[in-house]
Every structure is written in structure tokens, then in C-alpha cells.
XYZ file of C-alpha atoms in Angstrom:
671
model
C 63.211 207.628 103.039
C 64.929 205.295 100.535
C 63.085 204.627 97.303
C 61.951 201.152 96.398
C 64.403 200.813 93.492
C 67.295 202.025 95.612
C 66.628 199.579 98.421
C 66.191 196.569 96.177
C 68.774 197.523 93.566
C 66.756 195.993 90.766
C 68.016 198.066 87.865
C 70.248 196.171 85.475
C 73.277 198.403 86.007
C 73.290 197.783 89.745
C 72.873 194.054 89.214
C 75.697 193.898 86.667
C 78.050 195.913 88.865
C 77.252 193.699 91.871
C 77.845 190.550 89.877
C 81.117 191.808 88.416
C 82.320 192.800 91.867
C 81.443 189.411 93.341
C 82.865 187.407 90.429
C 86.243 189.074 90.864
C 86.537 187.403 94.267
C 87.995 183.882 94.632
C 85.229 181.274 94.595
C 86.886 177.866 94.716
C 88.596 178.376 98.075
C 89.915 176.012 100.726
C 87.420 177.318 103.287
C 84.438 176.832 100.955
C 85.439 173.302 99.955
C 86.250 172.301 103.543
C 82.912 173.510 104.884
C 81.134 171.850 101.957
C 82.858 168.529 102.641
C 82.055 168.766 106.349
C 78.367 169.386 105.711
C 78.359 166.783 102.938
C 79.830 164.060 105.157
C 77.142 164.713 107.765
C 74.502 164.546 105.039
C 76.071 161.364 103.672
C 75.718 159.546 107.010
C 72.247 161.024 107.469
C 71.027 160.014 104.009
C 72.482 156.515 104.334
C 70.793 156.090 107.718
C 67.377 157.274 106.568
C 67.719 155.708 103.134
C 68.244 152.258 104.635
C 65.333 152.869 106.997
C 62.804 154.296 104.588
C 64.222 154.527 101.055
C 63.846 158.322 101.127
C 66.829 160.680 101.049
C 67.017 164.467 100.902
C 69.152 166.531 98.552
C 69.335 169.260 101.227
C 70.665 171.866 98.799
C 68.959 174.834 100.396
C 69.771 173.552 103.869
C 73.448 173.118 102.941
C 73.634 176.734 101.783
C 71.997 177.914 104.995
C 74.239 175.860 107.290
C 77.287 176.915 105.265
C 76.340 180.555 105.799
C 76.005 180.032 109.545
C 79.343 178.201 109.780
C 81.092 180.866 107.721
C 80.036 183.509 110.262
C 82.570 181.914 112.613
C 85.445 182.592 110.197
C 87.549 185.778 110.315
C 86.164 186.613 106.872
C 82.674 185.265 106.072
C 82.284 183.483 102.766
C 81.017 185.354 99.730
C 77.765 184.325 98.006
C 79.772 182.571 95.296
C 81.752 180.626 97.902
C 78.476 179.584 99.525
C 77.467 178.191 96.125
C 80.643 176.067 96.147
C 79.818 174.962 99.705
C 76.330 173.916 98.656
C 77.472 172.157 95.462
C 80.227 170.223 97.248
C 77.896 169.247 100.088
C 75.176 167.951 97.750
C 77.659 165.934 95.667
C 78.987 164.377 98.873
C 75.668 163.860 100.615
C 73.690 162.202 97.807
C 76.196 159.432 97.023
C 74.286 156.801 99.089
C 71.512 156.995 96.497
C 73.708 157.523 93.428
C 75.900 154.528 94.278
C 72.935 152.371 95.256
C 73.837 151.859 98.917
C 70.185 152.273 99.925
C 68.736 150.061 97.183
C 71.022 148.291 94.712
C 73.522 146.731 97.120
C 70.907 145.553 99.664
C 68.932 144.059 96.738
C 71.966 142.062 95.613
C 72.276 140.769 99.181
C 68.703 139.399 98.951
C 69.407 137.185 95.940
C 68.526 133.515 96.252
C 70.131 130.591 94.446
C 66.732 128.923 94.219
C 64.755 131.909 92.907
C 67.392 133.853 90.982
C 69.952 131.272 89.938
C 72.723 133.054 91.813
C 73.700 133.276 95.494
C 73.511 136.537 97.473
C 76.189 139.096 96.589
C 77.749 140.911 99.526
C 80.440 143.363 98.463
C 83.547 143.823 100.577
C 84.706 147.318 101.448
C 87.169 147.437 98.544
C 84.554 146.026 96.141
C 82.073 148.683 97.306
C 84.744 151.315 96.613
C 85.250 149.888 93.121
C 81.525 149.832 92.383
C 81.124 153.410 93.631
C 84.039 154.623 91.511
C 82.441 153.045 88.446
C 79.337 155.256 88.576
C 80.362 158.246 90.738
C 81.623 160.609 88.034
C 79.512 159.864 84.959
C 76.704 162.213 86.046
C 79.204 164.932 87.007
C 80.658 165.049 83.482
C 77.154 164.995 81.998
C 76.235 168.201 83.838
C 78.162 170.897 81.872
C 76.723 170.144 78.405
C 73.192 169.679 79.762
C 73.520 172.963 81.698
C 74.028 174.931 78.481
C 70.759 173.666 77.035
C 68.342 173.611 79.975
C 69.622 176.547 82.067
C 71.062 178.995 79.527
C 69.028 178.367 76.393
C 65.684 177.072 77.686
C 65.926 178.688 81.128
C 63.945 175.974 82.892
C 62.680 176.901 86.340
C 64.392 174.360 88.654
C 62.242 175.584 91.590
C 64.475 174.264 94.401
C 67.597 175.728 92.810
C 65.814 179.044 92.341
C 64.605 179.027 95.952
C 68.188 178.449 97.139
C 69.379 181.406 95.061
C 66.671 183.548 96.633
C 67.797 182.435 100.089
C 71.430 183.310 99.385
C 70.433 186.707 98.020
C 68.490 187.382 101.233
C 71.353 186.308 103.491
C 73.934 188.406 101.628
C 71.725 191.435 100.863
C 72.063 190.897 97.128
C 69.568 192.160 94.561
C 66.895 189.463 94.147
C 67.860 187.031 91.371
C 66.092 187.419 88.049
C 63.770 184.402 87.953
C 61.811 185.358 84.840
C 61.601 182.626 82.242
C 61.974 183.118 78.527
C 59.684 180.555 76.923
C 60.422 179.771 73.286
C 57.686 178.454 71.057
C 58.524 178.518 67.370
C 59.318 182.162 66.626
C 57.674 183.644 69.718
C 58.968 184.457 73.155
C 56.751 184.933 76.182
C 57.950 186.267 79.517
C 56.414 184.494 82.504
C 57.235 184.842 86.164
C 58.649 181.829 87.930
C 56.465 181.065 90.938
C 57.555 177.999 92.853
C 56.626 176.436 96.158
C 60.121 177.230 97.388
C 59.757 180.990 96.914
C 60.999 182.756 100.017
C 59.087 185.981 99.604
C 55.345 186.168 100.109
C 53.831 187.501 96.883
C 50.811 188.839 98.720
C 52.879 191.484 100.453
C 53.354 194.915 98.931
C 56.925 195.997 97.992
C 57.661 197.832 101.240
C 56.420 194.887 103.322
C 58.514 192.514 101.194
C 61.631 194.584 101.865
C 60.970 194.598 105.595
C 60.342 190.844 105.497
C 63.693 190.248 103.747
C 65.536 192.291 106.355
C 63.658 190.600 109.204
C 64.531 187.142 107.887
C 68.182 188.000 107.507
C 68.414 189.463 110.998
C 66.694 186.419 112.504
C 69.084 184.011 110.807
C 72.161 186.107 111.679
C 71.273 186.581 115.325
C 69.362 183.432 116.241
C 70.019 180.949 113.443
C 73.098 179.370 114.984
C 71.461 178.795 118.364
C 68.303 177.433 116.668
C 70.424 174.967 114.694
C 72.404 173.810 117.749
C 69.389 173.403 120.031
C 67.322 171.534 117.439
C 70.340 169.334 116.648
C 70.877 168.509 120.341
C 67.187 167.827 120.947
C 66.998 165.393 118.030
C 70.309 163.771 118.989
C 69.221 163.310 122.602
C 65.989 161.640 121.533
C 67.940 159.352 119.176
C 70.238 158.205 121.988
C 67.255 157.706 124.276
C 65.628 155.509 121.618
C 68.811 153.433 121.307
C 68.875 152.593 125.017
C 65.064 152.455 125.378
C 63.645 151.246 122.005
C 60.035 151.836 123.045
C 60.704 155.596 122.631
C 60.585 155.176 118.839
C 57.959 152.394 118.794
C 54.999 153.767 120.713
C 51.906 151.508 120.270
C 49.706 154.542 119.725
C 46.781 152.438 118.460
C 47.218 149.556 120.894
C 49.698 146.690 121.188
C 47.707 144.354 118.960
C 47.815 146.691 115.964
C 51.468 147.489 116.663
C 52.492 143.839 116.878
C 50.296 142.239 114.220
C 49.716 145.081 111.753
C 52.806 147.292 112.348
C 50.740 150.333 113.331
C 53.072 152.108 115.729
C 54.252 155.704 116.063
C 57.846 156.949 115.935
C 58.042 160.445 117.494
C 61.366 161.127 115.780
C 62.231 164.808 115.523
C 64.196 164.034 112.372
C 61.054 162.586 110.771
C 59.224 165.764 111.783
C 62.047 167.828 110.272
C 61.849 165.870 107.033
C 58.107 166.502 106.958
C 58.750 170.232 107.302
C 61.234 170.122 104.429
C 58.920 168.003 102.244
C 55.960 170.295 102.846
C 52.369 169.575 103.760
C 51.099 168.514 100.275
C 53.797 165.837 99.909
C 53.348 164.447 103.409
C 49.577 164.442 102.880
C 50.007 162.328 99.716
C 52.289 159.998 101.648
C 49.743 159.510 104.421
C 46.900 158.951 101.976
C 49.018 156.169 100.514
C 49.689 154.831 103.993
C 45.960 154.718 104.795
C 45.072 152.969 101.538
C 47.996 150.550 101.654
C 48.143 149.659 105.333
C 44.561 150.410 106.347
C 42.684 148.879 103.389
C 44.787 146.750 101.034
C 46.888 145.085 103.732
C 43.864 143.647 105.625
C 42.179 142.686 102.311
C 45.216 140.700 101.135
C 45.638 139.078 104.548
C 42.047 137.978 105.119
C 41.550 136.932 101.492
C 44.466 134.514 101.811
C 46.543 136.230 99.098
C 49.274 137.084 101.622
C 49.097 134.334 104.276
C 52.418 135.072 106.002
C 53.099 137.577 108.790
C 52.026 141.084 107.760
C 55.582 142.444 107.754
C 57.050 139.630 105.662
C 58.207 140.912 102.258
C 57.825 137.511 100.580
C 54.546 136.022 101.824
C 53.041 138.801 103.956
C 50.804 141.771 103.236
C 53.780 144.132 103.092
C 55.216 142.165 100.192
C 51.809 142.033 98.501
C 51.144 145.801 98.592
C 54.716 146.357 97.372
C 53.539 145.358 93.887
C 50.741 147.911 93.907
C 53.274 150.536 95.023
C 55.554 149.575 92.145
C 52.698 149.928 89.644
C 51.836 153.394 90.979
C 55.449 154.599 90.813
C 55.957 153.323 87.281
C 52.716 154.740 85.912
C 53.257 158.114 87.576
C 56.852 158.338 86.317
C 56.001 157.310 82.750
C 53.095 159.748 82.431
C 55.195 162.537 83.966
C 57.902 161.903 81.377
C 55.585 161.882 78.352
C 55.370 165.699 77.987
C 59.143 165.939 78.383
C 59.704 163.300 75.694
C 57.185 164.990 73.388
C 58.665 168.464 73.813
C 62.204 167.171 73.389
C 61.202 165.389 70.193
C 59.388 168.426 68.797
C 62.320 170.653 69.636
C 64.630 168.258 67.817
C 62.372 168.219 64.756
C 62.051 172.001 64.680
C 65.790 172.471 64.966
C 66.377 170.146 62.013
C 63.611 171.449 59.721
C 63.188 175.124 60.605
C 65.715 177.909 60.391
C 65.383 179.603 63.746
C 65.534 183.361 64.093
C 68.889 185.006 64.615
C 68.059 185.732 68.222
C 67.511 182.066 68.914
C 70.760 181.118 67.208
C 72.778 183.435 69.407
C 74.848 182.111 72.253
C 73.103 183.289 75.419
C 75.949 182.184 77.685
C 76.708 184.890 80.254
C 79.958 183.406 81.578
C 83.410 183.867 80.088
C 85.427 180.912 78.818
C 87.777 180.914 81.797
C 84.777 180.294 84.125
C 83.228 177.501 82.058
C 84.151 173.818 81.944
C 86.150 173.232 78.719
C 84.511 170.864 76.271
C 87.645 168.714 76.110
C 87.351 168.081 79.851
C 83.777 166.942 79.334
C 84.579 164.646 76.408
C 87.645 163.119 78.063
C 85.814 162.800 81.364
C 82.784 161.065 79.849
C 84.929 158.655 77.852
C 87.175 157.974 80.834
C 84.321 157.475 83.297
C 82.498 155.096 80.925
C 85.592 153.028 80.062
C 86.948 152.868 83.603
C 83.449 152.338 84.994
C 82.835 149.401 82.648
C 86.132 147.796 83.655
C 85.427 148.279 87.365
C 81.937 146.776 87.096
C 83.439 143.777 85.281
C 86.111 143.406 88.004
C 83.533 143.587 90.810
C 80.776 141.388 89.346
C 82.523 139.383 86.623
C 81.076 138.078 83.346
C 78.408 136.095 85.171
C 77.089 139.292 86.754
C 76.912 141.550 83.708
C 78.755 141.515 80.392
C 81.022 144.534 79.668
C 79.079 145.357 76.496
C 75.871 145.374 78.536
C 77.423 147.803 81.032
C 78.324 150.100 78.125
C 74.684 150.040 77.023
C 73.726 150.859 80.622
C 75.883 153.996 80.514
C 74.384 155.040 77.184
C 70.902 154.512 78.621
C 71.931 156.503 81.675
C 72.967 159.424 79.495
C 69.720 159.449 77.539
C 67.537 159.024 80.617
C 69.503 161.752 82.415
C 68.344 164.273 79.839
C 64.721 163.313 80.470
C 65.218 163.374 84.238
C 66.882 166.784 84.190
C 64.141 168.280 82.036
C 61.442 166.822 84.288
C 63.244 168.204 87.339
C 63.630 171.614 85.741
C 59.937 171.887 84.995
C 58.316 170.075 87.924
C 60.962 169.987 90.703
C 60.723 166.184 90.641
C 63.474 163.953 89.285
C 61.737 160.626 88.470
C 64.883 158.538 88.986
C 62.946 155.543 90.299
C 60.896 155.383 87.120
C 63.981 155.907 84.951
C 65.730 153.017 86.680
C 62.720 150.811 85.997
C 62.814 151.746 82.309
C 66.416 150.572 82.185
C 65.436 147.328 83.924
C 62.741 146.724 81.305
C 65.281 147.190 78.513
C 67.770 144.819 80.086
C 65.139 142.155 80.527
C 65.327 141.992 76.724
C 69.103 142.504 76.346
C 70.172 139.960 78.976
C 67.027 137.899 79.656
C 66.929 135.870 82.833
C 69.936 137.621 84.418
C 68.654 139.209 87.623
C 72.072 140.581 88.606
C 72.582 142.308 85.250
C 69.064 143.716 85.427
C 69.647 145.312 88.834
C 73.136 146.614 88.022
C 72.075 148.124 84.684
C 69.162 149.876 86.375
C 71.557 151.188 89.020
C 73.942 152.585 86.392
C 71.119 154.432 84.638
C 69.623 155.710 87.882
C 73.013 156.962 89.110
C 73.571 159.107 86.024
C 70.057 160.557 86.087
C 70.118 161.252 89.818
C 73.535 162.916 89.841
C 72.950 164.992 86.735
C 69.594 166.171 88.080
C 70.746 167.070 91.580
C 73.831 168.866 90.300
C 71.725 170.776 87.779
C 69.726 172.304 90.632
C 73.012 173.608 92.058
C 74.116 174.928 88.666
C 70.804 176.783 88.401
C 71.489 178.396 91.773
C 75.006 179.289 90.648
C 73.686 180.801 87.420
C 71.271 183.067 89.284
C 73.957 184.193 91.769
C 76.600 184.486 89.019
C 78.904 181.806 90.420
C 81.577 180.122 88.323
C 80.384 176.836 86.737
C 83.997 175.666 86.754
C 84.289 176.221 90.504
C 81.067 174.252 91.009
C 82.382 171.491 88.751
C 85.524 171.163 90.884
C 83.368 171.045 94.002
C 81.255 168.272 92.490
C 84.314 166.183 91.627
C 85.902 166.563 95.059
C 82.643 165.902 96.880
C 81.948 162.779 94.842
C 85.497 161.490 95.355
C 85.413 161.824 99.142
C 81.888 160.461 99.368
C 82.957 157.217 97.702
C 85.105 156.398 100.727
C 82.645 157.779 103.281
C 79.601 155.973 101.837
C 81.380 152.646 101.365
C 82.857 152.778 104.867
C 79.574 153.741 106.516
C 77.639 151.050 104.627
C 80.205 148.396 105.553
C 79.979 149.361 109.221
C 76.171 149.306 109.188
C 76.231 145.946 107.427
C 78.467 144.500 110.133
C 76.474 145.892 113.031
C 72.940 145.292 111.684
C 71.099 142.905 109.431
C 70.421 144.726 106.144
C 67.642 144.419 105.187
C 66.415 143.732 108.691
C 64.191 145.047 111.493
C 66.180 148.240 112.115
C 67.042 148.925 108.471
C 64.431 147.299 106.200
C 65.812 148.967 103.016
C 62.389 148.954 101.284
C 63.679 150.105 97.891
C 65.873 146.984 97.725
C 62.700 144.902 97.469
C 61.402 147.164 94.709
C 64.541 146.593 92.621
C 64.611 142.853 93.250
C 60.883 142.315 92.802
C 60.826 143.942 89.368
C 63.939 142.011 88.292
C 62.312 138.738 89.373
C 59.052 139.623 87.659
C 60.902 140.303 84.418
C 62.710 136.961 84.818
C 59.840 134.579 85.568
C 56.661 136.658 85.293
C 55.137 135.453 88.578
C 53.020 137.797 90.693
C 51.309 137.205 94.058
C 47.674 136.118 93.870
C 45.300 138.809 92.608
C 47.965 141.522 92.880
C 47.884 142.099 89.114
C 44.246 143.219 89.273
C 45.001 145.902 91.849
C 48.198 146.872 90.009
C 46.256 147.576 86.818
C 43.529 149.512 88.626
C 45.894 151.701 90.641
C 48.210 152.227 87.666
C 45.262 153.443 85.595
C 43.980 155.730 88.347
C 47.357 157.327 88.963
C 48.054 157.692 85.270
C 44.975 159.903 85.121
C 45.952 161.742 88.315
C 49.479 162.322 86.984
C 48.055 163.693 83.742
C 45.759 166.088 85.615
C 48.651 167.192 87.816
C 50.870 167.897 84.794
C 48.097 169.950 83.205
C 47.558 171.934 86.413
C 51.268 172.549 86.960
C 51.781 173.776 83.409
C 48.849 176.153 83.779
C 50.334 177.269 87.103
C 47.042 176.527 88.829
C 46.993 177.195 92.546
C 45.436 173.800 93.252
C 48.242 171.869 91.503
C 50.196 171.191 94.676
C 47.136 169.585 96.311
C 46.766 166.932 93.617
C 48.301 163.750 95.097
C 51.835 162.865 94.060
C 51.988 159.281 92.792
C 55.551 158.728 94.005
C 54.790 160.077 97.495
C 51.558 158.034 97.599
C 53.541 154.898 96.703
C 56.151 155.628 99.376
C 53.291 155.436 101.866
C 52.828 151.797 100.761
C 56.525 150.937 100.973
C 57.074 152.032 104.557
C 55.320 151.195 107.787
C 52.819 153.751 109.134
C 55.335 155.107 111.668
C 57.346 156.554 108.778
C 54.442 158.564 107.403
C 52.715 159.676 110.615
C 55.678 161.610 112.036
C 56.292 163.318 108.713
C 52.647 164.360 108.578
C 53.209 166.201 111.851
C 56.096 168.050 110.223
C 53.974 168.833 107.186
C 51.206 170.228 109.395
C 53.757 172.356 111.271
C 55.051 173.700 107.947
C 51.526 174.500 106.750
C 50.435 176.238 109.946
C 53.705 178.154 110.140
C 53.431 179.509 106.612
C 49.728 180.298 106.823
C 49.772 181.895 110.266
C 53.219 182.815 111.538
C 55.179 183.617 108.373
C 52.176 185.240 106.718
C 51.946 187.742 109.544
C 55.608 188.711 109.268
C 57.496 185.748 110.717
C 60.747 184.464 109.251
C 60.527 181.534 106.848
C 64.216 180.783 107.176
C 64.046 180.095 110.892
C 61.784 177.094 110.287
C 64.262 175.755 107.729
C 67.079 176.075 110.277
C 65.169 174.157 112.939
C 64.097 171.429 110.506
C 67.699 171.033 109.331
C 68.871 170.657 112.922
C 66.250 167.980 113.554
C 67.307 165.956 110.495
C 71.050 166.264 111.057
C 70.740 165.541 114.788
C 69.445 162.004 114.386
C 71.571 161.289 111.317
C 74.830 162.307 113.001
C 74.089 160.786 116.404
C 73.225 157.556 114.619
C 76.999 157.260 114.144
C 77.292 157.081 117.928
C 74.635 154.361 117.993
C 76.550 152.484 115.311
C 79.755 152.620 117.359
C 77.913 151.446 120.473
C 76.364 148.566 118.570
C 79.728 147.594 117.045
C 81.325 147.388 120.490
C 78.489 145.310 121.886
C 76.752 147.970 123.967
C 73.100 146.955 123.955
C 69.823 148.467 125.079
C 69.381 149.509 128.697
C 65.772 148.367 128.991
C 63.214 146.584 126.813
C 60.355 147.823 128.954
C 57.188 148.090 126.870
C 58.631 146.092 123.964
C 56.881 142.829 124.764
C 55.537 140.868 121.859
C 57.994 142.157 119.264
C 56.699 145.718 119.146
C 60.153 147.306 118.927
C 62.328 146.573 115.894
C 65.536 147.525 117.702
C 64.961 145.433 120.809
C 65.955 141.749 121.040
C 63.087 140.996 123.415
């Protein structure tokens, strides 16, 4: 019988030999980049589709690695673990551009401008203008990544739970020794070794070593033998339901609580498999927070604002209705949660800066802990030239697209500087908590620009978008660099993948957004783009200071409550308390306000499935990875088939029947 150490290969010599053997193989290959771009384009359409619907997009890093592994099994020579890292990095860079370039928030917000309220008419970018805008902010975060990587991954060794979980998945799929996820915590002159335990951990810590080994082998065999068929069947099931909902809109607008509540109060149910899949990926605690927010926002505050006369318009109206009224409470929750979450990061960064300037650190701390050779790292001259080039070219492109009346070039430069500073905070928050507070960081930039260019709503929105883009890209790419570090992949190969993915996604995102904008009203019934109202509402508030009746009272109360909750959550997370994940997330709670109940209910089903699966099926020896495969198929199925719906809509093919949609129940039906 094999010994435990032999089967796991945990001794340092075995690990080093395995890494050296793998690193001698080509990593930045045509096959890896091609598969990454293919997956990334699918994610790009999917994220744009769901982002315009709900304001929520998924990074899908772990899912990209898993799908890349399955696709590579069809090649004559399957991809190596390091090539899978390139696949994942390229896919994420391609797939997250709809958020980075503001296609789900910034651009729809500019289209909502009013000459009367904002002093400027709506701004609708042409395809070439959208390309120019995307180019202006697409590469800044990519060039920020290498220098930040050295500090947060190599020196501080932050956890980056999702990136670590992806590395664990890849090690399982390729029968590699488990990655070393121990953290070296520095505090003055001391070092403490702590084990990284994240929600994304693939192995069940309650199992003994032999059971863990068997579980790893079981999971790998399941994914190798059944993963492809699980992905295809779940994809087809979700796609078929999406097409059915296009021709029969009632399929996605079931008046579960009666037609009156569906018509007047927007309480309907969307049995979308992709929503269920997203709930599985989010996890039960997040979906629970989202539904608590939905109950408070739509079940309590919405009726209060309506019957008190504070929101006299139709419930779904974002200007005079209850949905627009509770939007302000949602904004207060998001801002307070983000600010409080950033305070420890700001404090620790400041203390670290003071210590480094006033204390001579020990020799061990002054050593370069970099494990990669120079030929595998991104040269510093590339970083410097890239940052300067992206800022200069980006400033010129923003000026060409929006002109002096939109935002002054010097103000755009300040936006890039703010983006760089806020990116550091966002990356550190992501590394420690697995949450990148980009929404809060964008709001901080908006607050600054209310002082720099007062009264200019366009400049306020654009500057916030520039800052958010840098923070979002740098954070998402840092998760991938963490995965690459644990699997010993080349940072330079990942950097190339990021550049190529971002470049292609500029064209894909701009084209897809232009097509959606021609076929649908954005924001509109089918694609309400809720985050666009968040951006515009804050910009208008900073311009004229007007709030809906009595909303400020509830904003202060909820902001105070969630400041306390965020503080308790930070304390629990840092103490690695088991109850930390059950403390409500302020951002997820606020998302429950932003979207109609149908968004949250279906995701709660997915969260419940995830919880039951991991407490009953996986705990008794089932395969965790199989659930990830099925959830990925659900999400991609609707996102990809939505392209078919877009083509049908463009060519004038309408619904087959509006049966059951009487009274305006269905958003996608003209009846």
C-alpha cells in the first residue's frame, strides 16, 4: 500500500522537481490562447447579457479553468497545467470587459442623461466611439498588475481565496501535489504561519488523509469521464429554456404570487436555469443576503414609500416610483459597506508604509522572495512604458470621444491616478476578503470629481468609470496571477494572455453592446441596466443635492446599520470565525434592492442546491467539481443562446404567443 507522503508528493523535493519539469514546457501556446479566447468570448456575451439585466457579472475564473481542461481533452495532446493557467487568464481578461469598460453601467447611464436635469443631452456612443472608449481604459489595469503582484502575492502572500481555489482545482485535475497555501504573516519582526482556509477550498477538511486522497481521485475521475456530458446537457437544457422564453415570454415571468402582485408590485418568478447556476456559483450565504435585501426592499420599503406618497409613480419607475426610491437606500448600503471594508486595508497599508520608512526591517524581510527567473517575469520597462502609454493614449481617446464639454484632459489624467491608487486598495481587499469593492471605489472617485469639476455630470460618471475599470481589472487579474503563482506558471505568459484577451474583448464587447442597443431599449423592460441608475443618481445628487422625500432618513439608518454589520464581518473574517460567512454581505443585500424579486428568488434556489449538495452529497463522498460543471453549463447556456435571441429580434422575429402575459406581466412581450 502506498504511503501518504508518496501518494500526495508533499515533500519539497518532489514539488520542486514537478514544478521544474512543468515550467520547462511551453506555456504561452496557440492552443491555450485560442481556447482561452473562445471561452472568454462566450463569457463576454454572457456577462454583457446578465450585466444589462441585473448589474451582476461573474469573473468565472475557476469555471474557465475547468471548461478549458474539458476542451483540451479533445486535443491530440491535452494542455499542461501551466497552459490551463493561460487559458483561464485569457478567458477572464476577455470575459470581464463588459464591466471594465462600463457597458453594463457607464454607457447606459450616459444614455439616460437629460438636458433639463443634467444640462446635457443623452450620449449614445457609436460603434467606433465605443471602441475608442474601451481602448482608453482596457489596458491600464493590465499594466498595473505586475508591480502589484510582487507586493501582495510574493511579499505579503495574501490569500486570494478564489485564485487559491482555482489552483487547487487544477492540481486535482492534473494530479499535481496540492499547492502550498500557507500564509506567511509579517507583523513587525515576527512571522506567523497560518493555514489558508477559504470557502472555495475543494477538499473537505473534516476528512482524514486517506479519505482526502480518495476524494481527490474520485473528483478527477468524475470530471474526466462525465464532466463533458454534464456540461453539454446542462448547456442545452438552459439554452432550450431560454429559446422557449423568447417565443413564450410567460416562461420567464411566472406570476407565482398572483397576477396583481406581478403586475403592480413586480413580484414574479423567473425559473431561469442560468440564474440557478449563478446562485450555485455565488453560494448559499451570498444568495441568502441577496434575498434578505429583496424582502426588505421590495416587501417592506417599497410599499411604505408607495402608500406614504413618497414615490407616487408606478412601482417600477426609476424616477418617481418605489423602485427609484429604494435605489437610494441601496446606494447608501453599498457605500457604507465598501468604505468600512476598506478602512482596515487603508490602515494596514499606512502602517506598513510608516514602518518601512522608520524601521530597519530584518534581513529576511529585505530579501527578494521572488521565485521566478527574470525571463519569466514582466520587465519593469514594459510596465513603465505600458502605464505611460495607456494613460496618455487613454486621455487622448477620452477627449476625442467626449470632447472638452464632457471631461477635461487634465481631469481624465487625475481619474487615471485615482484609478491606480484605488486599485491598490481594491486588490488588497480582494486578497484578504475575496471581495473587490469596485462599486464603492467608483463612488469614491465620483465624490472627488464632484469637487474637481463641480456640476459636470458627464465628467463625474466618466471619471468614476476610469477609476472602477483600473480597480476591477487589476483585482480580477490578480486572482489569476495568484493561481499562476501556486501552480508555478509564467507571469509573463499570463501577461500576454491578459493583453490579447483585453484587445479582442474590446471589439466583441462594443459589437455586442451596439447590437443589443439596436434591438432593445437600454435601459428598458428586457434590459433595465440597474447599475446605470446608481451611477447617474449619485452624479445628480452631487450636482444638485436633491433626494426623494424622506429617503435621506432611511439612507442614514441603513448606512449606520450596515456599517456596524460590515465591521462585525471584518472582525469575524480576520479571526477566521466559522460564522463569518453567515453575516450578511452589504453589497449582496443592496443588490437585492436594485433588482426585481425574480432576480433573487431563482438564485436562492441555486444557493440552496449548493448548500444541500455540499452538506449532504459532497460530504458523503460526492464530487464537488461536478456541481461546478453543471452550474457553468447553466450560466453559459442562456448567455450564449441569448445571441440567437438577439439575431431573431434584429431580423424582426417576434414572440410566438403572449398567452398569460395580460396586464403587462411579461417584460419581453408587447402585449
